[in-house]
Tab-separated table of C-alpha atoms in Angstrom:
chain	number	residue	atom	x	y	z
A	1	UNK	CA	92.367	127.123	133.716
A	2	UNK	CA	89.876	126.505	136.476
A	3	UNK	CA	89.585	123.394	138.589
A	4	UNK	CA	86.527	121.222	137.857
A	5	UNK	CA	85.287	121.594	134.315
A	6	UNK	CA	81.514	121.570	133.620
A	7	UNK	CA	80.205	118.873	131.299
A	8	UNK	CA	78.275	121.452	129.251
A	9	UNK	CA	81.550	123.040	128.170
A	10	UNK	CA	83.314	119.930	126.862
A	11	UNK	CA	85.063	121.168	123.716
A	12	UNK	CA	84.010	119.525	120.443
A	13	UNK	CA	84.347	120.374	116.767
A	14	UNK	CA	81.359	121.074	114.516
A	15	UNK	CA	80.701	117.427	113.673
A	16	UNK	CA	79.604	116.403	117.160
A	17	UNK	CA	76.017	116.515	118.489
A	18	UNK	CA	75.708	116.291	122.259
A	19	UNK	CA	72.587	114.875	123.927
A	20	UNK	CA	71.609	114.169	127.519
A	21	UNK	CA	70.698	110.857	129.123
A	22	UNK	CA	67.052	111.981	129.097
A	23	UNK	CA	67.172	112.594	125.343
A	24	UNK	CA	68.587	109.153	124.845
A	25	UNK	CA	66.017	107.432	127.053
A	26	UNK	CA	63.224	109.206	125.184
A	27	UNK	CA	64.534	108.165	121.769
A	28	UNK	CA	61.859	105.772	120.390
A	29	UNK	CA	64.541	103.952	118.382
A	30	UNK	CA	65.897	102.513	121.635
A	31	UNK	CA	62.554	100.838	122.445
A	32	UNK	CA	62.896	97.073	122.686
A	33	UNK	CA	61.569	93.903	124.232
A	34	UNK	CA	58.244	95.210	125.469
A	35	UNK	CA	56.060	92.251	124.679
A	36	UNK	CA	58.156	89.913	122.584
A	37	UNK	CA	56.478	90.819	119.296
A	38	UNK	CA	57.799	92.502	116.163
A	39	UNK	CA	61.322	93.160	115.036
A	40	UNK	CA	62.143	95.814	117.608
A	41	UNK	CA	60.543	93.890	120.438
A	42	UNK	CA	61.987	90.402	120.086
A	43	UNK	CA	63.149	88.477	123.147
A	44	UNK	CA	66.775	88.040	121.982
A	45	UNK	CA	68.318	91.440	121.473
A	46	UNK	CA	72.014	90.550	121.994
A	47	UNK	CA	74.215	92.226	119.390
A	48	UNK	CA	75.162	89.401	116.993
A	49	UNK	CA	75.563	89.340	113.208
A	50	UNK	CA	72.280	87.387	113.060
A	51	UNK	CA	70.299	90.470	114.005
A	52	UNK	CA	68.724	92.159	110.996
A	53	UNK	CA	69.934	95.539	112.203
A	54	UNK	CA	73.348	94.165	113.218
A	55	UNK	CA	75.297	96.367	110.849
A	56	UNK	CA	73.767	99.621	112.047
A	57	UNK	CA	73.733	98.398	115.652
A	58	UNK	CA	77.463	97.633	115.550
A	59	UNK	CA	78.253	100.952	113.899
A	60	UNK	CA	76.194	102.825	116.479
A	61	UNK	CA	77.888	100.957	119.311
A	62	UNK	CA	81.327	101.659	117.841
A	63	UNK	CA	80.520	105.360	117.611
A	64	UNK	CA	79.340	105.189	121.228
A	65	UNK	CA	82.687	103.613	122.147
A	66	UNK	CA	84.492	106.379	120.263
A	67	UNK	CA	82.778	109.254	122.098
A	68	UNK	CA	82.989	107.316	125.371
A	69	UNK	CA	86.751	107.027	124.942
A	70	UNK	CA	87.017	110.771	124.338
A	71	UNK	CA	85.160	111.442	127.579
A	72	UNK	CA	87.192	108.841	129.469
A	73	UNK	CA	90.347	110.588	128.217
A	74	UNK	CA	88.977	113.935	129.331
A	75	UNK	CA	87.931	112.573	132.716
A	76	UNK	CA	91.318	111.018	133.468
A	77	UNK	CA	93.012	114.214	132.315
A	78	UNK	CA	90.875	116.325	134.620
A	79	UNK	CA	91.818	114.109	137.580
A	80	UNK	CA	95.461	114.954	136.847
A	81	UNK	CA	94.605	118.654	137.013
A	82	UNK	CA	91.725	119.060	139.459
A	83	UNK	CA	93.396	117.690	142.594
A	84	UNK	CA	96.484	118.908	144.425
A	85	UNK	CA	99.171	116.252	144.610
A	86	UNK	CA	99.364	114.465	147.974
A	87	UNK	CA	96.958	116.751	149.860
A	88	UNK	CA	93.988	115.745	147.679
A	89	UNK	CA	95.239	112.853	145.556
A	90	UNK	CA	98.378	110.702	145.908
A	91	UNK	CA	101.169	111.255	143.373
A	92	UNK	CA	100.968	107.601	142.308
A	93	UNK	CA	97.225	107.896	141.668
A	94	UNK	CA	97.820	110.857	139.379
A	95	UNK	CA	100.514	108.901	137.550
A	96	UNK	CA	97.954	106.141	136.992
A	97	UNK	CA	95.460	108.681	135.665
A	98	UNK	CA	98.084	110.061	133.275
A	99	UNK	CA	98.732	106.526	132.075
A	100	UNK	CA	95.008	106.139	131.565
A	101	UNK	CA	95.058	109.316	129.454
A	102	UNK	CA	97.513	107.704	127.065
A	103	UNK	CA	95.487	104.496	126.944
A	104	UNK	CA	92.238	106.358	126.282
A	105	UNK	CA	93.923	108.503	123.623
A	106	UNK	CA	94.961	105.269	121.871
A	107	UNK	CA	91.417	103.970	122.211
A	108	UNK	CA	90.107	107.107	120.519
A	109	UNK	CA	92.602	106.502	117.710
A	110	UNK	CA	91.566	102.852	117.440
A	111	UNK	CA	87.835	103.575	117.497
A	112	UNK	CA	88.170	106.332	114.872
A	113	UNK	CA	89.913	103.888	112.562
A	114	UNK	CA	87.439	101.084	113.346
A	115	UNK	CA	84.492	103.421	112.741
A	116	UNK	CA	85.974	104.324	109.385
A	117	UNK	CA	86.490	100.614	108.670
A	118	UNK	CA	82.826	100.005	109.483
A	119	UNK	CA	81.664	102.856	107.247
A	120	UNK	CA	80.763	105.425	109.904
A	121	UNK	CA	81.569	109.120	109.917
A	122	UNK	CA	82.448	111.113	113.015
A	123	UNK	CA	79.261	112.670	114.348
A	124	UNK	CA	76.945	110.291	112.502
A	125	UNK	CA	75.443	109.339	115.869
A	126	UNK	CA	74.766	111.611	118.831
A	127	UNK	CA	77.113	111.866	121.817
A	128	UNK	CA	75.681	111.195	125.255
A	129	UNK	CA	77.856	113.071	127.747
A	130	UNK	CA	76.771	111.141	130.826
A	131	UNK	CA	80.163	109.428	130.993
A	132	UNK	CA	82.016	112.657	131.708
A	133	UNK	CA	79.413	113.592	134.315
A	134	UNK	CA	80.588	110.655	136.393
A	135	UNK	CA	84.060	112.189	136.246
A	136	UNK	CA	82.947	115.515	137.682
A	137	UNK	CA	82.887	114.591	141.364
A	138	UNK	CA	84.984	116.742	143.674
A	139	UNK	CA	86.150	113.601	145.511
A	140	UNK	CA	88.778	111.552	143.627
A	141	UNK	CA	87.515	108.374	145.287
A	142	UNK	CA	84.038	108.966	143.851
A	143	UNK	CA	85.602	109.442	140.411
A	144	UNK	CA	87.440	106.148	140.757
A	145	UNK	CA	84.196	104.419	141.706
A	146	UNK	CA	82.109	106.096	139.018
A	147	UNK	CA	84.591	106.106	136.163
A	148	UNK	CA	87.132	103.332	136.728
A	149	UNK	CA	84.813	100.826	138.358
A	150	UNK	CA	81.401	101.540	136.815
A	151	UNK	CA	82.206	103.108	133.451
A	152	UNK	CA	85.350	101.162	132.661
A	153	UNK	CA	83.544	98.064	133.947
A	154	UNK	CA	80.862	98.718	131.353
A	155	UNK	CA	83.633	99.094	128.772
A	156	UNK	CA	84.787	95.559	129.657
A	157	UNK	CA	81.263	94.298	128.902
A	158	UNK	CA	81.020	96.327	125.678
A	159	UNK	CA	84.430	95.266	124.341
A	160	UNK	CA	83.748	91.634	125.158
A	161	UNK	CA	80.480	91.822	123.214
A	162	UNK	CA	82.160	93.600	120.281
A	163	UNK	CA	85.054	91.122	120.287
A	164	UNK	CA	82.551	88.260	120.088
A	165	UNK	CA	80.686	90.138	117.377
A	166	UNK	CA	83.904	90.448	115.371
A	167	UNK	CA	84.576	86.757	115.817
A	168	UNK	CA	81.068	85.715	114.744
A	169	UNK	CA	81.007	88.179	111.850
A	170	UNK	CA	84.355	86.918	110.525
A	171	UNK	CA	85.996	90.304	111.085
A	172	UNK	CA	89.454	89.605	112.560
A	173	UNK	CA	90.353	93.321	112.330
A	174	UNK	CA	87.539	94.242	114.728
A	175	UNK	CA	88.191	91.273	117.009
A	176	UNK	CA	91.933	92.051	117.180
A	177	UNK	CA	91.410	95.702	118.159
A	178	UNK	CA	88.679	94.985	120.702
A	179	UNK	CA	90.906	92.396	122.373
A	180	UNK	CA	93.678	94.969	122.832
A	181	UNK	CA	91.311	97.602	124.194
A	182	UNK	CA	89.803	95.020	126.530
A	183	UNK	CA	93.245	94.371	128.032
A	184	UNK	CA	93.612	98.085	128.811
A	185	UNK	CA	90.149	98.342	130.329
A	186	UNK	CA	90.794	95.436	132.689
A	187	UNK	CA	93.902	97.343	133.822
A	188	UNK	CA	91.893	100.543	134.381
A	189	UNK	CA	89.201	98.794	136.393
A	190	UNK	CA	91.852	97.085	138.499
A	191	UNK	CA	93.477	100.479	139.053
A	192	UNK	CA	90.133	101.778	140.312
A	193	UNK	CA	89.552	98.758	142.541
A	194	UNK	CA	93.032	98.984	144.069
A	195	UNK	CA	92.904	102.741	144.689
A	196	UNK	CA	89.390	102.608	146.095
A	197	UNK	CA	90.475	100.033	148.678
A	198	UNK	CA	93.707	101.858	149.470
A	199	UNK	CA	92.264	105.340	149.824
A	200	UNK	CA	89.305	104.293	151.951
A	201	UNK	CA	91.158	101.768	154.086
A	202	UNK	CA	90.563	103.779	157.242
A	203	UNK	CA	87.384	105.515	156.160
A	204	UNK	CA	84.520	103.031	155.745
A	205	UNK	CA	81.977	105.825	155.390
A	206	UNK	CA	83.816	107.270	152.392
A	207	UNK	CA	84.098	103.788	150.893
A	208	UNK	CA	80.365	103.137	151.311
A	209	UNK	CA	79.521	106.471	149.716
A	210	UNK	CA	81.780	105.665	146.773
A	211	UNK	CA	80.283	102.207	146.340
A	212	UNK	CA	76.767	103.672	146.482
A	213	UNK	CA	77.760	106.162	143.790
A	214	UNK	CA	79.187	103.311	141.737
A	215	UNK	CA	75.901	101.455	142.034
A	216	UNK	CA	73.956	104.493	140.832
A	217	UNK	CA	76.321	104.914	137.886
A	218	UNK	CA	76.181	101.190	137.143
A	219	UNK	CA	72.410	101.385	136.879
A	220	UNK	CA	72.572	104.555	134.818
A	221	UNK	CA	75.093	102.983	132.471
A	222	UNK	CA	72.890	99.967	132.107
A	223	UNK	CA	70.893	102.316	129.885
A	224	UNK	CA	67.578	100.831	130.898
A	225	UNK	CA	68.812	97.285	130.436
A	226	UNK	CA	71.208	97.705	127.526
A	227	UNK	CA	73.762	95.656	129.502
A	228	UNK	CA	72.807	92.584	131.546
A	229	UNK	CA	73.061	88.796	131.699
A	230	UNK	CA	69.723	88.574	129.883
A	231	UNK	CA	69.748	87.856	126.151
A	232	UNK	CA	67.244	90.692	125.873
A	233	UNK	CA	70.153	93.066	126.468
A	234	UNK	CA	72.386	93.931	123.497
A	235	UNK	CA	75.482	93.812	125.705
A	236	UNK	CA	76.317	90.928	128.048
A	237	UNK	CA	78.001	91.034	131.460
A	238	UNK	CA	81.648	89.925	131.076
A	239	UNK	CA	81.966	88.092	134.385
A	240	UNK	CA	85.408	86.524	133.830
A	241	UNK	CA	87.120	89.768	132.825
A	242	UNK	CA	85.444	91.585	135.707
A	243	UNK	CA	86.962	89.051	138.095
A	244	UNK	CA	90.392	89.727	136.568
A	245	UNK	CA	89.803	93.430	137.128
A	246	UNK	CA	89.331	92.964	140.856
A	247	UNK	CA	85.557	92.638	141.223
A	248	UNK	CA	84.471	90.120	143.870
A	249	UNK	CA	81.798	87.509	143.049
A	250	UNK	CA	79.427	89.431	145.279
A	251	UNK	CA	80.067	92.670	143.386
A	252	UNK	CA	79.513	90.998	140.006
A	253	UNK	CA	76.216	89.539	141.264
A	254	UNK	CA	75.189	92.949	142.527
A	255	UNK	CA	75.856	94.524	139.119
A	256	UNK	CA	73.936	91.693	137.451
A	257	UNK	CA	70.945	92.388	139.739
A	258	UNK	CA	71.067	96.140	139.157
A	259	UNK	CA	71.293	95.646	135.382
A	260	UNK	CA	68.395	93.202	135.321
A	261	UNK	CA	66.361	95.571	137.454
A	262	UNK	CA	67.093	98.373	134.988
A	263	UNK	CA	66.019	96.121	132.110
A	264	UNK	CA	62.732	95.233	133.803
A	265	UNK	CA	62.020	98.867	134.668
A	266	UNK	CA	62.662	99.814	131.068
A	267	UNK	CA	60.380	97.057	129.765
A	268	UNK	CA	57.621	98.222	132.075
A	269	UNK	CA	58.043	101.827	130.949
A	270	UNK	CA	58.018	100.801	127.287
A	271	UNK	CA	54.889	98.688	127.823
A	272	UNK	CA	53.162	101.680	129.435
A	273	UNK	CA	54.299	103.958	126.628
A	274	UNK	CA	53.025	101.554	123.963
A	275	UNK	CA	49.742	101.168	125.874
A	276	UNK	CA	49.343	104.948	125.955
A	277	UNK	CA	50.173	105.137	122.245
A	278	UNK	CA	47.535	102.475	121.479
A	279	UNK	CA	44.954	104.444	123.476
A	280	UNK	CA	45.815	107.598	121.593
A	281	UNK	CA	45.532	105.814	118.238
A	282	UNK	CA	42.180	104.361	119.264
A	283	UNK	CA	40.965	107.756	120.441
A	284	UNK	CA	42.079	109.368	117.191
A	285	UNK	CA	40.221	106.687	115.246
A	286	UNK	CA	37.090	107.491	117.267
A	287	UNK	CA	36.972	104.072	118.936
B	1	UNK	CA	141.991	82.841	121.705
B	2	UNK	CA	143.801	85.526	123.677
B	3	UNK	CA	145.229	84.661	127.079
B	4	UNK	CA	142.326	85.354	129.516
B	5	UNK	CA	144.828	86.131	132.305
B	6	UNK	CA	146.668	88.794	130.389
B	7	UNK	CA	146.257	92.214	132.043
B	8	UNK	CA	143.864	94.532	130.202
B	9	UNK	CA	143.120	98.199	130.777
B	10	UNK	CA	139.979	98.691	132.916
B	11	UNK	CA	138.638	101.065	130.309
B	12	UNK	CA	138.685	99.935	126.698
B	13	UNK	CA	140.496	102.299	124.303
B	14	UNK	CA	137.197	103.492	122.860
B	15	UNK	CA	135.672	104.212	126.287
B	16	UNK	CA	136.536	107.884	126.783
B	17	UNK	CA	134.302	108.571	129.790
B	18	UNK	CA	135.837	110.739	132.494
B	19	UNK	CA	135.246	111.150	136.224
B	20	UNK	CA	134.920	114.908	136.715
B	21	UNK	CA	131.458	116.458	136.569
B	22	UNK	CA	129.917	119.864	137.178
B	23	UNK	CA	127.553	118.796	139.965
B	24	UNK	CA	128.077	117.267	143.380
B	25	UNK	CA	125.385	114.978	144.814
B	26	UNK	CA	123.562	117.833	146.514
B	27	UNK	CA	123.419	120.040	143.434
B	28	UNK	CA	122.369	117.157	141.250
B	29	UNK	CA	119.511	116.362	143.669
B	30	UNK	CA	118.415	120.007	143.741
B	31	UNK	CA	118.215	120.112	139.952
B	32	UNK	CA	116.430	116.768	139.761
B	33	UNK	CA	113.857	118.050	142.271
B	34	UNK	CA	113.229	121.103	140.057
B	35	UNK	CA	112.936	118.835	137.010
B	36	UNK	CA	110.371	116.646	138.773
B	37	UNK	CA	108.313	119.670	139.817
B	38	UNK	CA	108.300	121.032	136.260
B	39	UNK	CA	107.370	117.665	134.722
B	40	UNK	CA	104.515	117.327	137.224
B	41	UNK	CA	103.128	120.750	136.421
B	42	UNK	CA	103.337	119.975	132.727
B	43	UNK	CA	101.541	116.617	132.837
B	44	UNK	CA	98.815	118.071	135.062
B	45	UNK	CA	98.230	120.963	132.660
B	46	UNK	CA	98.187	118.746	129.572
B	47	UNK	CA	95.657	116.450	131.252
B	48	UNK	CA	93.458	119.364	132.268
B	49	UNK	CA	93.512	120.897	128.801
B	50	UNK	CA	92.283	117.761	127.024
B	51	UNK	CA	88.641	118.608	127.801
B	52	UNK	CA	89.073	122.234	126.690
B	53	UNK	CA	90.408	121.775	123.138
B	54	UNK	CA	87.889	121.062	120.351
B	55	UNK	CA	90.462	119.848	117.819
B	56	UNK	CA	90.302	116.051	117.940
B	57	UNK	CA	93.890	115.418	116.831
B	58	UNK	CA	95.232	117.886	119.423
B	59	UNK	CA	93.043	116.339	122.122
B	60	UNK	CA	94.569	112.917	121.474
B	61	UNK	CA	98.151	114.213	121.357
B	62	UNK	CA	97.739	116.069	124.651
B	63	UNK	CA	96.475	112.844	126.248
B	64	UNK	CA	99.498	110.939	124.957
B	65	UNK	CA	102.000	113.611	125.986
B	66	UNK	CA	100.381	113.917	129.425
B	67	UNK	CA	101.501	110.375	130.210
B	68	UNK	CA	105.036	110.884	128.929
B	69	UNK	CA	105.636	113.799	131.304
B	70	UNK	CA	104.047	111.916	134.196
B	71	UNK	CA	106.498	109.101	133.515
B	72	UNK	CA	109.385	111.576	133.506
B	73	UNK	CA	108.193	112.900	136.879
B	74	UNK	CA	108.114	109.345	138.164
B	75	UNK	CA	111.656	108.675	136.941
B	76	UNK	CA	112.918	111.789	138.765
B	77	UNK	CA	110.897	110.842	141.841
B	78	UNK	CA	112.709	107.509	141.945
B	79	UNK	CA	116.102	109.101	141.366
B	80	UNK	CA	115.853	111.495	144.316
B	81	UNK	CA	116.333	108.925	147.120
B	82	UNK	CA	119.357	107.601	145.215
B	83	UNK	CA	120.777	111.111	145.514
B	84	UNK	CA	120.432	110.948	149.324
B	85	UNK	CA	117.075	112.751	149.420
B	86	UNK	CA	114.899	110.357	151.380
B	87	UNK	CA	111.960	112.742	151.378
B	88	UNK	CA	111.509	113.469	147.634
B	89	UNK	CA	108.730	115.984	148.335
B	90	UNK	CA	111.238	118.281	150.059
B	91	UNK	CA	113.065	118.936	146.796
B	92	UNK	CA	110.012	118.695	144.531
B	93	UNK	CA	109.704	122.445	144.280
B	94	UNK	CA	109.799	125.228	141.722
B	95	UNK	CA	113.257	126.685	141.187
B	96	UNK	CA	111.924	130.070	142.335
B	97	UNK	CA	108.799	132.244	142.477
B	98	UNK	CA	109.176	133.313	138.864
B	99	UNK	CA	108.983	129.676	137.767
B	100	UNK	CA	105.748	129.293	139.732
B	101	UNK	CA	104.414	132.426	138.024
B	102	UNK	CA	105.491	131.057	134.660
B	103	UNK	CA	103.448	127.891	135.166
B	104	UNK	CA	100.463	129.932	136.318
B	105	UNK	CA	100.673	132.104	133.198
B	106	UNK	CA	101.191	129.102	130.925
B	107	UNK	CA	98.128	127.312	132.321
B	108	UNK	CA	95.909	130.389	132.261
B	109	UNK	CA	94.302	129.878	128.790
B	110	UNK	CA	91.189	127.730	129.030
B	111	UNK	CA	88.715	128.806	126.348
B	112	UNK	CA	88.080	126.510	123.395
B	113	UNK	CA	89.410	129.120	120.965
B	114	UNK	CA	92.794	129.377	122.715
B	115	UNK	CA	94.426	126.177	121.499
B	116	UNK	CA	97.203	128.208	119.881
B	117	UNK	CA	98.084	129.852	123.205
B	118	UNK	CA	97.999	126.519	125.023
B	119	UNK	CA	100.303	124.864	122.512
B	120	UNK	CA	102.677	127.811	122.207
B	121	UNK	CA	103.196	127.882	125.977
B	122	UNK	CA	104.084	124.208	126.086
B	123	UNK	CA	105.851	123.551	122.804
B	124	UNK	CA	107.523	126.857	121.986
B	125	UNK	CA	108.501	127.909	125.493
B	126	UNK	CA	108.380	125.194	128.160
B	127	UNK	CA	109.546	122.100	126.257
B	128	UNK	CA	112.531	123.889	124.647
B	129	UNK	CA	113.558	124.817	128.206
B	130	UNK	CA	113.344	121.163	129.225
B	131	UNK	CA	115.501	120.186	126.277
B	132	UNK	CA	118.062	122.853	127.154
B	133	UNK	CA	118.219	122.058	130.871
B	134	UNK	CA	118.408	118.305	130.292
B	135	UNK	CA	121.073	118.662	127.596
B	136	UNK	CA	123.192	120.852	129.852
B	137	UNK	CA	122.872	118.320	132.680
B	138	UNK	CA	123.663	115.436	130.335
B	139	UNK	CA	126.772	117.145	128.986
B	140	UNK	CA	127.965	118.455	132.333
B	141	UNK	CA	127.484	115.697	134.859
B	142	UNK	CA	130.062	113.034	135.648
B	143	UNK	CA	129.831	110.312	133.061
B	144	UNK	CA	130.751	107.658	135.591
B	145	UNK	CA	129.472	108.687	139.035
B	146	UNK	CA	126.146	110.044	137.747
B	147	UNK	CA	125.523	107.394	135.075
B	148	UNK	CA	121.978	106.608	136.305
B	149	UNK	CA	120.934	110.249	135.792
B	150	UNK	CA	122.510	110.201	132.338
B	151	UNK	CA	120.499	107.137	131.360
B	152	UNK	CA	117.292	108.771	132.585
B	153	UNK	CA	118.125	112.010	130.752
B	154	UNK	CA	118.687	110.164	127.494
B	155	UNK	CA	115.340	108.349	127.785
B	156	UNK	CA	113.514	111.559	128.639
B	157	UNK	CA	115.229	113.658	125.967
B	158	UNK	CA	114.061	111.222	123.310
B	159	UNK	CA	110.472	111.921	124.416
B	160	UNK	CA	111.028	115.653	124.660
B	161	UNK	CA	112.367	115.901	121.109
B	162	UNK	CA	109.459	113.862	119.750
B	163	UNK	CA	106.874	115.853	121.697
B	164	UNK	CA	108.441	119.154	120.699
B	165	UNK	CA	108.228	118.134	117.038
B	166	UNK	CA	104.607	116.952	117.450
B	167	UNK	CA	103.677	120.194	119.176
B	168	UNK	CA	105.421	122.440	116.684
B	169	UNK	CA	103.693	120.677	113.801
B	170	UNK	CA	100.314	121.076	115.491
B	171	UNK	CA	100.996	124.790	115.993
B	172	UNK	CA	102.048	125.259	112.379
B	173	UNK	CA	98.890	123.510	111.201
B	174	UNK	CA	96.679	125.717	113.391
B	175	UNK	CA	98.202	129.097	112.537
B	176	UNK	CA	96.641	130.268	109.266
B	177	UNK	CA	96.474	134.083	109.409
B	178	UNK	CA	98.773	136.996	110.281
B	179	UNK	CA	96.525	137.670	113.287
B	180	UNK	CA	97.145	134.180	114.565
B	181	UNK	CA	100.882	134.615	114.037
B	182	UNK	CA	100.659	137.751	116.182
B	183	UNK	CA	98.657	135.939	118.863
B	184	UNK	CA	101.221	133.152	119.047
B	185	UNK	CA	104.119	135.577	119.159
B	186	UNK	CA	102.512	137.780	121.807
B	187	UNK	CA	101.836	134.830	124.072
B	188	UNK	CA	105.330	133.458	123.557
B	189	UNK	CA	106.825	136.842	124.386
B	190	UNK	CA	104.748	137.117	127.560
B	191	UNK	CA	105.854	133.682	128.760
B	192	UNK	CA	109.494	134.036	127.677
B	193	UNK	CA	109.715	137.234	129.699
B	194	UNK	CA	108.732	135.387	132.872
B	195	UNK	CA	110.997	132.477	131.990
B	196	UNK	CA	113.967	134.823	131.609
B	197	UNK	CA	113.264	136.055	135.116
B	198	UNK	CA	113.091	132.450	136.355
B	199	UNK	CA	116.404	131.618	134.713
B	200	UNK	CA	115.288	128.250	133.363
B	201	UNK	CA	114.005	125.001	134.824
B	202	UNK	CA	116.558	124.937	137.636
B	203	UNK	CA	116.731	128.695	138.140
B	204	UNK	CA	119.671	130.981	137.276
B	205	UNK	CA	122.583	128.814	136.193
B	206	UNK	CA	120.327	126.227	134.592
B	207	UNK	CA	122.695	126.398	131.615
B	208	UNK	CA	125.760	127.357	133.675
B	209	UNK	CA	127.273	130.799	133.845
B	210	UNK	CA	128.789	132.496	130.808
């Protein structure tokens, strides 16, 4: 088995459909909040049972959690394998990654059962493999920043939103499971925060590079504003749990800014796209 | 109530533990170092394979088992300084070159259609060797002086038996044709041959001498 496994070769059974980040961004169904009009463009897009598409939205998000957990499991597993013990990654770090494997495997189990509970079949939604891409760096510190801090940080936000959704929807089964997964994710983010500090203690340049990478991944995982403090984002920023996971106030503010920026960029792009579509329609009508 | 000052035997009648054991401190540490090395190689391989297997149930089991073997490695890592080895890395080595070659051969399969080979290497060859080596150590070491190792062995053996059963059931559920039976057997034979040369987890004498 080689070191460093390419994302294109992630092994899946016949039910799965992989897509890229570009495919996802170009999916017209993800268009929202361009001008505040119409069902798909309303100002409040937070995932709550009050949304007319709440049922499908929650199922889609749960399927996204499911495939995300598979990739998180694969990423942690690869960190156990890809780096030589002590010369490239400390023994204790690899033990933490192995522990994360078990946790992520449980999360896959939980999300499969929750998806079934919610009436979703495996493969009903596409799988975006961008999560595993963040786990492909040849530097373990970059992986910790990209996966444990950015990706698992996003998981904290997602699980908090889903837990609240379960509470509001009167679904204690969903709320119960999300609460347990949230506890694990806080642990994983803290692991990442602790190791990042420890491994770059005497190498500020490496730390800065890792934090820059985290920022890029944070913005990417904001999915054009899917996660931010704004109610226009389906997923909120779970500030309290992020603090527990070792994020400083400054870091949380920075993520909030990046997410909001991503949301505004997305809104601008959608507005341009709709403008172009209107022009095309007018041209076709001979106006 | 009985007289609390009445002399009692230091060992209760039902406590039949004895002092003699097969290993001195040095030999015990050497074996524990080999055990740690083997557990490390196993958890690393299981973690690496997760991304390469398409079967969802197998993927999840490998992730779970990966942690168990990492925990075993950690337990042995902590035991080494208690056996007078203050630099655990010094003894964290393969028993011999053949054992290194065994791990290389076991971790060779990568393709998505080689799940049978991956599982056979771990659950039909490597894990049974863990169970054998640990059982021999458990039965042979001093029940009193080496009690901490015995406790660790009992905890680990519980995992090994469960994982072996999980793995064997996965293999049985994957093998459906005579060709697949042959594939599994051929791979097992290839690995067993190297393992025979290695002599087991702790080298020749892993299970004593006949």
